[in-house]
mmCIF file of C-alpha atoms in Angstrom:
data_model
loop_
_atom_site.group_PDB
_atom_site.id
_atom_site.type_symbol
_atom_site.label_atom_id
_atom_site.label_comp_id
_atom_site.label_asym_id
_atom_site.label_seq_id
_atom_site.Cartn_x
_atom_site.Cartn_y
_atom_site.Cartn_z
ATOM 1 C CA MET A 142 -29.262 -97.319 20.008
ATOM 2 C CA PHE A 143 -26.957 -95.025 17.122
ATOM 3 C CA PRO A 144 -27.958 -91.751 16.011
ATOM 4 C CA ARG A 145 -28.483 -91.671 12.646
ATOM 5 C CA ILE A 146 -25.126 -90.880 10.293
ATOM 6 C CA PRO A 147 -25.622 -88.622 7.845
ATOM 7 C CA SER A 148 -24.418 -89.532 4.191
ATOM 8 C CA LEU A 149 -21.717 -87.886 2.693
ATOM 9 C CA LEU A 150 -24.180 -86.611 -0.636
ATOM 10 C CA THR A 151 -27.190 -84.927 2.751
ATOM 11 C CA VAL A 152 -23.332 -83.032 4.576
ATOM 12 C CA ALA A 153 -22.056 -81.575 0.739
ATOM 13 C CA THR A 154 -26.130 -80.530 0.329
ATOM 14 C CA VAL A 155 -25.824 -78.901 3.452
ATOM 15 C CA ALA A 156 -22.647 -77.131 2.884
ATOM 16 C CA SER A 157 -23.252 -75.638 0.022
ATOM 17 C CA ILE A 158 -26.552 -74.020 1.423
ATOM 18 C CA ALA A 159 -25.206 -72.795 4.336
ATOM 19 C CA PHE A 160 -21.898 -71.479 2.659
ATOM 20 C CA PRO A 161 -22.393 -71.227 -0.521
ATOM 21 C CA CYS A 162 -19.447 -69.545 -1.091
ATOM 22 C CA SER A 163 -16.056 -69.029 -0.036
ATOM 23 C CA ALA A 164 -14.816 -66.716 2.891
ATOM 24 C CA GLN A 165 -11.978 -66.175 -0.332
ATOM 25 C CA GLN A 166 -14.747 -65.594 -2.767
ATOM 26 C CA GLN A 167 -16.780 -63.381 0.120
ATOM 27 C CA TYR A 168 -14.011 -60.997 0.060
ATOM 28 C CA ASN A 169 -13.685 -60.633 -3.753
ATOM 29 C CA ARG A 170 -17.587 -60.319 -4.618
ATOM 30 C CA TYR A 171 -17.185 -57.428 -1.139
ATOM 31 C CA SER A 172 -14.403 -55.544 -3.319
ATOM 32 C CA ALA A 173 -16.113 -55.706 -6.924
ATOM 33 C CA GLN A 174 -18.744 -54.157 -5.675
ATOM 34 C CA ASN A 175 -17.564 -51.189 -3.357
ATOM 35 C CA SER A 176 -14.031 -50.643 -5.268
ATOM 36 C CA VAL A 177 -13.416 -47.076 -5.912
ATOM 37 C CA PRO A 178 -12.716 -46.916 -10.142
ATOM 38 C CA GLN A 179 -8.170 -46.281 -10.232
ATOM 39 C CA THR A 180 -8.979 -43.382 -12.142
ATOM 40 C CA GLN A 181 -11.182 -42.078 -9.075
ATOM 41 C CA GLN A 182 -8.742 -43.344 -6.478
ATOM 42 C CA TRP A 183 -6.507 -40.339 -5.518
ATOM 43 C CA GLN A 184 -8.920 -38.140 -6.989
ATOM 44 C CA THR A 185 -9.664 -35.326 -3.926
ATOM 45 C CA GLN A 186 -11.515 -32.460 -3.782
ATOM 46 C CA PRO A 187 -9.683 -28.914 -3.324
ATOM 47 C CA MET A 188 -9.733 -27.228 0.105
ATOM 48 C CA ALA A 189 -12.197 -23.722 -0.194
ATOM 49 C CA LEU A 190 -10.291 -21.330 1.294
ATOM 50 C CA HIS A 191 -11.344 -18.256 3.877
ATOM 51 C CA TRP A 192 -12.289 -16.050 2.889
ATOM 52 C CA THR A 193 -9.036 -13.445 3.455
ATOM 53 C CA GLN A 194 -7.031 -15.422 1.941
ATOM 54 C CA LYS A 195 -8.972 -14.397 -1.261
ATOM 55 C CA ILE A 196 -7.585 -10.846 -0.315
ATOM 56 C CA SER A 197 -5.174 -9.103 -2.909
ATOM 57 C CA THR A 198 -1.881 -9.089 -0.406
ATOM 58 C CA GLY A 199 0.804 -8.931 -2.915
ATOM 59 C CA ASN A 200 4.374 -9.415 -0.809
ATOM 60 C CA ARG A 201 3.887 -9.988 2.919
ATOM 61 C CA GLN A 202 7.195 -9.740 4.061
ATOM 62 C CA HIS A 203 9.929 -7.055 4.265
ATOM 63 C CA ASP A 204 13.185 -6.407 4.741
ATOM 64 C CA PHE A 205 14.418 -3.279 5.977
ATOM 65 C CA GLY A 206 18.177 -4.399 6.051
ATOM 66 C CA VAL A 207 20.706 -3.710 8.211
ATOM 67 C CA VAL A 208 19.732 0.142 9.121
ATOM 68 C CA PRO A 209 21.651 2.473 11.934
ATOM 69 C CA SER A 210 20.253 3.395 15.501
ATOM 70 C CA PHE A 211 17.796 6.698 15.954
ATOM 71 C CA SER A 212 17.047 6.117 11.823
ATOM 72 C CA ASN A 213 13.420 7.040 10.786
ATOM 73 C CA GLN A 214 12.257 3.281 8.766
ATOM 74 C CA GLU A 215 8.591 2.179 8.346
ATOM 75 C CA PHE A 216 7.308 0.532 5.627
ATOM 76 C CA VAL A 217 3.644 0.220 4.356
ATOM 77 C CA PHE A 218 2.284 -2.659 3.011
ATOM 78 C CA GLU A 219 -0.846 -2.169 0.629
ATOM 79 C CA PHE A 220 -3.990 -5.110 0.017
ATOM 80 C CA ALA A 221 -6.808 -4.954 -2.696
ATOM 81 C CA ASN A 222 -10.158 -5.588 -1.653
ATOM 82 C CA THR A 223 -11.644 -8.035 -4.374
ATOM 83 C CA PHE A 224 -14.823 -8.399 -3.070
ATOM 84 C CA GLU A 225 -18.526 -6.762 -4.222
ATOM 85 C CA HIS A 226 -18.584 -5.006 -0.730
ATOM 86 C CA PRO A 227 -16.756 -3.168 1.833
ATOM 87 C CA ILE A 228 -14.358 -4.388 4.421
ATOM 88 C CA TYR A 229 -12.707 -3.390 8.075
ATOM 89 C CA LEU A 230 -9.434 -3.277 9.420
ATOM 90 C CA THR A 231 -10.569 -3.516 13.063
ATOM 91 C CA GLY A 232 -7.036 -4.007 14.655
ATOM 92 C CA VAL A 233 -3.556 -4.789 14.368
ATOM 93 C CA ARG A 234 -0.622 -5.773 16.225
ATOM 94 C CA ALA A 235 2.581 -7.359 16.479
ATOM 95 C CA SER A 236 4.691 -9.998 18.157
ATOM 96 C CA CYS A 237 7.622 -8.040 19.101
ATOM 97 C CA GLY A 238 7.449 -4.394 20.404
ATOM 98 C CA CYS A 239 10.585 -3.681 18.437
ATOM 99 C CA THR A 240 7.928 -2.996 15.925
ATOM 100 C CA ARG A 241 4.892 -0.574 15.790
ATOM 101 C CA PRO A 242 2.147 -1.157 13.400
ATOM 102 C CA GLU A 243 -1.362 0.856 12.630
ATOM 103 C CA ILE A 244 -4.217 1.045 10.579
ATOM 104 C CA ARG A 245 -4.144 3.316 7.794
ATOM 105 C CA THR A 246 -7.919 2.288 6.068
ATOM 106 C CA PRO A 247 -9.461 1.167 9.103
ATOM 107 C CA GLN A 248 -12.883 1.231 6.205
ATOM 108 C CA ILE A 249 -12.408 -0.208 2.274
ATOM 109 C CA ALA A 250 -14.442 0.097 -0.454
ATOM 110 C CA PRO A 251 -14.716 -2.311 -2.907
ATOM 111 C CA GLY A 252 -10.959 -2.589 -5.282
ATOM 112 C CA GLY A 253 -10.348 0.008 -2.830
ATOM 113 C CA MET A 254 -6.890 -0.473 -1.459
ATOM 114 C CA GLY A 255 -5.968 -0.996 1.865
ATOM 115 C CA GLN A 256 -2.420 -0.230 3.950
ATOM 116 C CA VAL A 257 -0.948 -0.888 7.277
ATOM 117 C CA LEU A 258 2.162 0.916 8.192
ATOM 118 C CA ALA A 259 5.359 -0.920 10.006
ATOM 119 C CA LYS A 260 7.443 0.897 11.603
ATOM 120 C CA PHE A 261 10.614 -0.742 13.204
ATOM 121 C CA ASP A 262 11.904 1.085 16.561
ATOM 122 C CA THR A 263 15.347 2.018 15.788
ATOM 123 C CA LYS A 264 15.666 3.885 19.187
ATOM 124 C CA ASN A 265 15.466 1.291 21.657
ATOM 125 C CA PHE A 266 16.214 -2.335 20.121
ATOM 126 C CA GLN A 267 19.527 -3.612 18.404
ATOM 127 C CA GLY A 268 20.401 -5.885 16.448
ATOM 128 C CA GLU A 269 18.426 -8.357 14.250
ATOM 129 C CA LYS A 270 14.899 -8.147 15.171
ATOM 130 C CA LYS A 271 11.611 -9.835 13.481
ATOM 131 C CA ALA A 272 8.294 -9.319 13.539
ATOM 132 C CA THR A 273 4.822 -10.795 13.061
ATOM 133 C CA VAL A 274 1.874 -7.694 12.194
ATOM 134 C CA THR A 275 -0.978 -9.697 11.946
ATOM 135 C CA VAL A 276 -4.048 -7.110 10.999
ATOM 136 C CA SER A 277 -8.721 -8.416 11.821
ATOM 137 C CA VAL A 278 -10.473 -7.756 9.456
ATOM 138 C CA ARG A 279 -14.387 -8.286 8.984
ATOM 139 C CA ARG A 280 -16.980 -8.323 6.416
ATOM 140 C CA ASP A 281 -20.741 -7.899 6.692
ATOM 141 C CA GLN A 282 -21.792 -9.530 3.736
ATOM 142 C CA PRO A 283 -23.571 -11.283 3.002
ATOM 143 C CA TYR A 284 -23.140 -12.387 6.373
ATOM 144 C CA THR A 285 -20.274 -10.935 8.924
ATOM 145 C CA GLU A 286 -17.972 -13.083 9.508
ATOM 146 C CA TYR A 287 -13.705 -12.406 11.035
ATOM 147 C CA GLY A 288 -10.068 -13.464 10.019
ATOM 148 C CA GLU A 289 -7.576 -12.167 9.645
ATOM 149 C CA ILE A 290 -4.246 -11.208 7.409
ATOM 150 C CA GLN A 291 -0.470 -11.342 8.071
ATOM 151 C CA PHE A 292 2.393 -9.464 7.187
ATOM 152 C CA GLU A 293 6.299 -9.994 8.181
ATOM 153 C CA VAL A 294 9.255 -7.667 8.666
ATOM 154 C CA LYS A 295 12.826 -8.235 9.919
ATOM 155 C CA GLY A 296 16.191 -6.262 9.507
ATOM 156 C CA THR A 297 19.535 -5.227 12.277
ATOM 157 C CA ILE A 298 19.525 -2.258 13.784
ATOM 158 C CA ARG A 299 22.945 -1.835 14.481
ATOM 159 C CA ARG A 300 24.358 0.061 17.758
ATOM 160 C CA ASP A 301 27.683 1.592 16.601
ATOM 161 C CA VAL A 302 26.090 3.576 14.175
ATOM 162 C CA VAL A 303 23.621 6.591 14.344
ATOM 163 C CA LEU A 304 21.738 8.402 12.221
ATOM 164 C CA SER A 305 21.063 12.407 12.827
ATOM 165 C CA PRO A 306 18.935 13.867 12.350
ATOM 166 C CA GLY A 307 16.436 10.213 12.004
ATOM 167 C CA THR A 308 14.762 11.555 9.092
ATOM 168 C CA VAL A 309 15.940 12.563 5.633
ATOM 169 C CA SER A 310 12.773 14.558 4.750
ATOM 170 C CA PHE A 311 12.151 16.419 1.854
ATOM 171 C CA ASP A 312 8.794 17.767 3.114
ATOM 172 C CA GLU A 313 6.686 20.282 1.652
ATOM 173 C CA VAL A 314 9.272 21.189 -0.935
ATOM 174 C CA MET A 315 7.569 22.977 -4.306
ATOM 175 C CA HIS A 316 7.935 21.693 -7.505
ATOM 176 C CA GLY A 317 11.059 23.424 -10.093
ATOM 177 C CA ASP A 318 12.702 24.447 -6.111
ATOM 178 C CA PRO A 319 15.504 22.836 -5.837
ATOM 179 C CA VAL A 320 16.472 21.653 -2.003
ATOM 180 C CA LYS A 321 19.104 20.998 -0.026
ATOM 181 C CA ARG A 322 18.958 18.475 2.909
ATOM 182 C CA ALA A 323 21.684 17.318 4.923
ATOM 183 C CA VAL A 324 22.928 14.394 7.879
ATOM 184 C CA SER A 325 24.807 13.164 9.809
ATOM 185 C CA ILE A 326 26.334 9.105 10.335
ATOM 186 C CA LEU A 327 27.748 8.984 13.598
ATOM 187 C CA TYR A 328 29.940 6.109 13.713
ATOM 188 C CA ALA A 329 31.754 4.301 16.984
ATOM 189 C CA GLY A 330 34.357 1.967 17.054
ATOM 190 C CA ASN A 331 36.818 0.715 14.675
ATOM 191 C CA PRO A 332 38.656 4.091 14.339
ATOM 192 C CA GLN A 333 39.373 2.970 10.014
ATOM 193 C CA TRP A 334 36.341 3.067 9.442
ATOM 194 C CA GLN A 335 34.987 4.671 5.983
ATOM 195 C CA ILE A 336 32.385 5.294 3.637
ATOM 196 C CA LYS A 337 33.301 4.102 0.741
ATOM 197 C CA ASP A 338 30.124 4.821 -1.833
ATOM 198 C CA ILE A 339 27.213 5.968 -1.491
ATOM 199 C CA LYS A 340 24.193 5.546 -4.504
ATOM 200 C CA SER A 341 20.632 6.820 -3.979
ATOM 201 C CA THR A 342 17.839 5.304 -5.381
ATOM 202 C CA ASN A 343 16.273 8.265 -6.053
ATOM 203 C CA PRO A 344 17.585 10.073 -9.811
ATOM 204 C CA ASN A 345 17.244 13.595 -9.125
ATOM 205 C CA ILE A 346 18.840 13.134 -5.318
ATOM 206 C CA THR A 347 22.872 13.471 -5.277
ATOM 207 C CA VAL A 348 24.785 13.010 -2.227
ATOM 208 C CA SER A 349 28.021 14.130 -1.991
ATOM 209 C CA THR A 350 30.333 13.350 1.788
ATOM 210 C CA ARG A 351 32.062 15.143 4.240
ATOM 211 C CA GLU A 352 34.537 13.164 6.720
ATOM 212 C CA ILE A 353 34.083 15.665 9.687
ATOM 213 C CA GLN A 354 35.481 13.383 12.914
ATOM 214 C CA ARG A 355 38.586 10.977 13.158
ATOM 215 C CA ASN A 356 39.196 10.500 16.389
ATOM 216 C CA PRO A 357 41.310 7.692 17.672
ATOM 217 C CA GLN A 358 41.153 8.279 20.759
ATOM 218 C CA THR A 359 37.556 8.137 20.918
ATOM 219 C CA GLN A 360 37.095 5.669 18.209
ATOM 220 C CA ARG A 361 34.382 8.425 17.185
ATOM 221 C CA VAL A 362 33.655 8.705 12.964
ATOM 222 C CA ASP A 363 31.598 11.155 11.299
ATOM 223 C CA TYR A 364 30.133 12.384 8.343
ATOM 224 C CA GLU A 365 27.976 14.282 7.282
ATOM 225 C CA LEU A 366 25.976 14.221 3.878
ATOM 226 C CA THR A 367 24.187 16.247 2.024
ATOM 227 C CA LEU A 368 21.922 15.649 -0.073
ATOM 228 C CA GLU A 369 20.007 17.776 -3.575
ATOM 229 C CA LEU A 370 17.148 17.288 -4.759
ATOM 230 C CA ALA A 371 16.265 18.252 -8.035
ATOM 231 C CA GLY A 372 13.546 20.828 -9.058
ATOM 232 C CA GLN A 373 12.649 17.358 -11.479
ATOM 233 C CA GLN A 374 10.651 15.471 -9.140
ATOM 234 C CA GLU A 375 7.499 14.985 -9.925
ATOM 235 C CA ILE A 376 4.928 16.047 -8.164
ATOM 236 C CA GLY A 377 3.169 14.592 -5.007
ATOM 237 C CA LYS A 378 4.509 12.032 -2.457
ATOM 238 C CA PHE A 379 7.492 9.436 -2.467
ATOM 239 C CA SER A 380 9.628 7.127 -0.820
ATOM 240 C CA ASP A 381 13.847 5.816 -1.745
ATOM 241 C CA GLN A 382 16.450 5.525 -0.123
ATOM 242 C CA LEU A 383 20.192 5.771 0.314
ATOM 243 C CA LEU A 384 22.234 2.796 -0.225
ATOM 244 C CA ILE A 385 25.533 3.415 2.160
ATOM 245 C CA THR A 386 28.529 0.833 1.366
ATOM 246 C CA THR A 387 31.610 0.487 4.339
ATOM 247 C CA ASN A 388 34.401 -0.790 5.020
ATOM 248 C CA ASP A 389 33.224 -2.821 7.587
ATOM 249 C CA ILE A 390 33.815 -6.326 7.006
ATOM 250 C CA LYS A 391 30.788 -8.058 9.618
ATOM 251 C CA ASN A 392 28.278 -5.531 8.148
ATOM 252 C CA LYS A 393 29.567 -2.928 4.808
ATOM 253 C CA ASN A 394 25.951 -1.964 4.428
ATOM 254 C CA LEU A 395 23.831 0.645 5.454
ATOM 255 C CA THR A 396 20.072 1.907 4.108
ATOM 256 C CA VAL A 397 18.688 5.446 4.896
ATOM 257 C CA ASN A 398 15.456 5.268 4.378
ATOM 258 C CA ILE A 399 14.096 9.341 1.870
ATOM 259 C CA PHE A 400 10.518 10.868 2.114
ATOM 260 C CA GLY A 401 9.386 13.727 0.477
ATOM 261 C CA ASN A 402 6.382 15.744 -1.082
ATOM 262 C CA VAL A 403 6.318 17.588 -3.610
ATOM 263 C CA LYS A 404 4.076 20.582 -4.316
ATOM 264 C CA ALA A 405 2.312 22.272 -7.641
ATOM 265 C CA ALA A 406 3.220 25.598 -7.537
ATOM 266 C CA VAL A 407 -0.390 26.281 -8.386
ATOM 267 C CA GLN A 408 -2.873 24.656 -6.445
ATOM 268 C CA VAL A 409 -6.293 24.151 -7.419
ATOM 269 C CA SER A 410 -9.192 21.918 -6.461
ATOM 270 C CA PRO A 411 -10.944 19.794 -8.853
ATOM 271 C CA VAL A 412 -14.726 20.762 -9.832
ATOM 272 C CA ARG A 413 -17.394 18.352 -8.187
ATOM 273 C CA LEU A 414 -21.417 19.534 -8.736
ATOM 274 C CA GLY A 415 -23.033 17.206 -8.680
ATOM 275 C CA VAL A 416 -27.102 16.905 -9.923
ATOM 276 C CA VAL A 417 -27.268 19.854 -11.762
ATOM 277 C CA GLU A 418 -31.520 20.827 -12.104
ATOM 278 C CA GLN A 419 -32.516 21.480 -15.775
ATOM 279 C CA GLY A 420 -32.273 25.521 -16.644
ATOM 280 C CA ASP A 421 -30.941 26.729 -14.108
ATOM 281 C CA LYS A 422 -27.719 29.160 -13.440
ATOM 282 C CA VAL A 423 -25.080 28.300 -12.689
ATOM 283 C CA GLU A 424 -22.367 30.636 -12.037
ATOM 284 C CA LYS A 425 -19.260 29.657 -8.844
ATOM 285 C CA ARG A 426 -15.856 30.598 -7.942
ATOM 286 C CA LEU A 427 -13.063 28.340 -8.302
ATOM 287 C CA ILE A 428 -9.975 29.573 -5.717
ATOM 288 C CA VAL A 429 -6.117 29.048 -7.050
ATOM 289 C CA ARG A 430 -3.437 29.540 -4.846
ATOM 290 C CA GLY A 431 0.454 29.761 -5.057
ATOM 291 C CA ASP A 432 2.436 29.983 -2.410
ATOM 292 C CA ARG A 433 4.950 33.423 -4.796
ATOM 293 C CA PRO A 434 3.038 35.383 -7.313
ATOM 294 C CA PHE A 435 1.562 34.410 -10.322
ATOM 295 C CA GLU A 436 -0.179 35.387 -13.175
ATOM 296 C CA ILE A 437 -2.905 33.155 -15.302
ATOM 297 C CA LYS A 438 -1.768 33.386 -18.848
ATOM 298 C CA SER A 439 -4.916 30.958 -20.042
ATOM 299 C CA VAL A 440 -7.449 28.679 -18.879
ATOM 300 C CA SER A 441 -8.769 26.266 -20.951
ATOM 301 C CA THR A 442 -11.392 23.446 -21.239
ATOM 302 C CA GLY A 443 -12.860 20.282 -22.581
ATOM 303 C CA ASP A 444 -16.284 21.316 -22.832
ATOM 304 C CA GLN A 445 -17.792 24.488 -24.246
ATOM 305 C CA ARG A 446 -20.252 24.753 -22.460
ATOM 306 C CA ILE A 447 -17.526 26.098 -19.314
ATOM 307 C CA GLN A 448 -16.358 29.483 -19.515
ATOM 308 C CA PHE A 449 -14.198 31.369 -17.743
ATOM 309 C CA SER A 450 -14.080 34.736 -17.117
ATOM 310 C CA PRO A 451 -10.564 37.268 -17.655
ATOM 311 C CA VAL A 452 -8.812 37.891 -14.872
ATOM 312 C CA SER A 453 -5.716 39.515 -14.351
ATOM 313 C CA GLY A 454 -2.860 40.957 -12.245
ATOM 314 C CA SER A 455 0.319 38.661 -10.454
ATOM 315 C CA LYS A 456 -0.643 37.467 -7.502
ATOM 316 C CA THR A 457 -0.775 34.230 -5.104
ATOM 317 C CA LEU A 458 -4.484 33.820 -5.106
ATOM 318 C CA HIS A 459 -6.169 34.060 -7.963
ATOM 319 C CA ILE A 460 -10.490 33.578 -7.572
ATOM 320 C CA LEU A 461 -11.493 32.701 -11.196
ATOM 321 C CA ILE A 462 -15.443 33.031 -11.675
ATOM 322 C CA PHE A 463 -16.781 30.725 -14.383
ATOM 323 C CA SER A 464 -20.594 29.933 -15.694
ATOM 324 C CA LEU A 465 -22.088 26.465 -16.947
ATOM 325 C CA ASP A 466 -24.287 26.451 -19.334
ATOM 326 C CA THR A 467 -27.378 23.932 -18.216
ATOM 327 C CA GLN A 468 -29.976 23.820 -21.242
ATOM 328 C CA THR A 469 -28.628 20.250 -22.026
ATOM 329 C CA VAL A 470 -29.235 17.163 -20.154
ATOM 330 C CA GLY A 471 -26.432 15.002 -19.766
ATOM 331 C CA GLN A 472 -23.669 14.458 -17.676
ATOM 332 C CA ILE A 473 -20.118 16.555 -18.015
ATOM 333 C CA ALA A 474 -16.854 15.280 -17.428
ATOM 334 C CA SER A 475 -13.888 17.532 -18.918
ATOM 335 C CA ASN A 476 -10.872 19.291 -17.032
ATOM 336 C CA ILE A 477 -9.932 22.671 -16.617
ATOM 337 C CA THR A 478 -5.793 23.914 -17.366
ATOM 338 C CA ILE A 479 -4.606 26.282 -16.428
ATOM 339 C CA GLU A 480 -1.525 28.267 -17.201
ATOM 340 C CA THR A 481 0.716 30.445 -15.672
ATOM 341 C CA ASP A 482 4.181 32.714 -16.422
ATOM 342 C CA ASP A 483 5.661 30.727 -13.955
ATOM 343 C CA PRO A 484 8.529 29.281 -15.649
ATOM 344 C CA GLN A 485 9.649 26.377 -13.608
ATOM 345 C CA GLN A 486 5.536 25.180 -13.431
ATOM 346 C CA ALA A 487 4.145 23.405 -15.875
ATOM 347 C CA PRO A 488 -0.104 23.342 -16.747
ATOM 348 C CA THR A 489 -1.924 22.163 -14.298
ATOM 349 C CA THR A 490 -4.922 20.438 -15.328
ATOM 350 C CA VAL A 491 -8.337 19.504 -13.152
ATOM 351 C CA SER A 492 -10.769 17.219 -13.144
ATOM 352 C CA PHE A 493 -14.984 19.299 -13.869
ATOM 353 C CA ASP A 494 -18.015 16.476 -13.141
ATOM 354 C CA ALA A 495 -21.241 17.614 -13.293
ATOM 355 C CA GLN A 496 -24.882 15.786 -13.761
ATOM 356 C CA ILE A 497 -27.401 17.688 -15.777
ATOM 357 C CA VAL A 498 -31.117 16.205 -15.419
ATOM 358 C CA PRO A 499 -34.350 17.064 -16.309
ATOM 359 C CA ALA A 500 -36.276 19.892 -13.434
ATOM 360 C CA THR A 501 -38.788 16.816 -13.095
ATOM 361 C CA PHE A 502 -35.724 14.117 -11.919
ATOM 362 C CA ALA A 503 -34.281 15.909 -9.956
ATOM 363 C CA ARG A 504 -37.626 17.570 -7.417
ATOM 364 C CA ASP A 505 -38.693 13.487 -7.454
ATOM 365 C CA GLU A 506 -34.818 12.853 -6.428
ATOM 366 C CA THR A 507 -34.749 14.873 -3.520
ATOM 367 C CA VAL A 508 -38.262 14.447 -2.375
ATOM 368 C CA ASP A 509 -36.709 10.574 -2.372
ATOM 369 C CA GLN A 510 -34.384 11.772 -0.521
ATOM 370 C CA GLU A 511 -36.269 13.629 2.275
#
């Protein structure tokens, strides 16, 4: 007996129950339920920066240019601590022995500037050189984290040109005094080699040249450079360059660094009294030094509570006695201006800071510190 064959209506009914829609219809329905709106398909979340990438480093690259052998070539990379807590420089290394890095600021306070010195070794290396300087950094707040900052240096060290001595230095120069320095450029190679022009990046430095040797047999050409720093140079440290142009077709330009530190003829340190109790008698000394005898013509302050005793005589060291009226509570942030009889010395101004507090507050603060 043959089995019963279901009718076409029965088959269609079963198909409609087991397969309510086609595979294409199911795919379309699934896509509609899980699709991302067109406006959102290409929207991606920005990647979070590592905390060291938020350090404001400014220029991360320095080109020393074409420099003579045995010349002093160094550059200081600076960067700011933009965080609310200190950061620490825990180590530094260079990818090439041609560069010797040094950490100048192991700890950088919030808002402070960090410094890493990169020295280019022109004594033991020649030719085109470059290096990556990697600084290891750490911060302890909000929690301890480590990271690195990288800088790059490059330059070309000429083996056929030597600077002697290796540094042009105007160190410990007194303000107002014109000073001269002499260095030599020693060349070996083409006997027709010449220095065509020299320019200084510092308008207060003038340069003159003198050829001291040209020997075709030894192929030696030597020049003497005389640099004069004018007395108008501002007080403080400075770093500039000599830009030397030669008739060398391949490398016609040379760079020589100039370093200096101009000191004031009259030197005096700022006054920092800190916390002073109201009513206390304050009488202290202020020492004023100079490298040559001078007379103090006047001492003025921006606050009448600060009074100086008169002084007289011309000498290299003056001891000024001053008193402070402490009857009024509050902060004192003023300046002291000292004028001398030295025509080349401008008036010297230093800051004066003190905090006058009530007697009970001063005693409580002392107890808290203990």
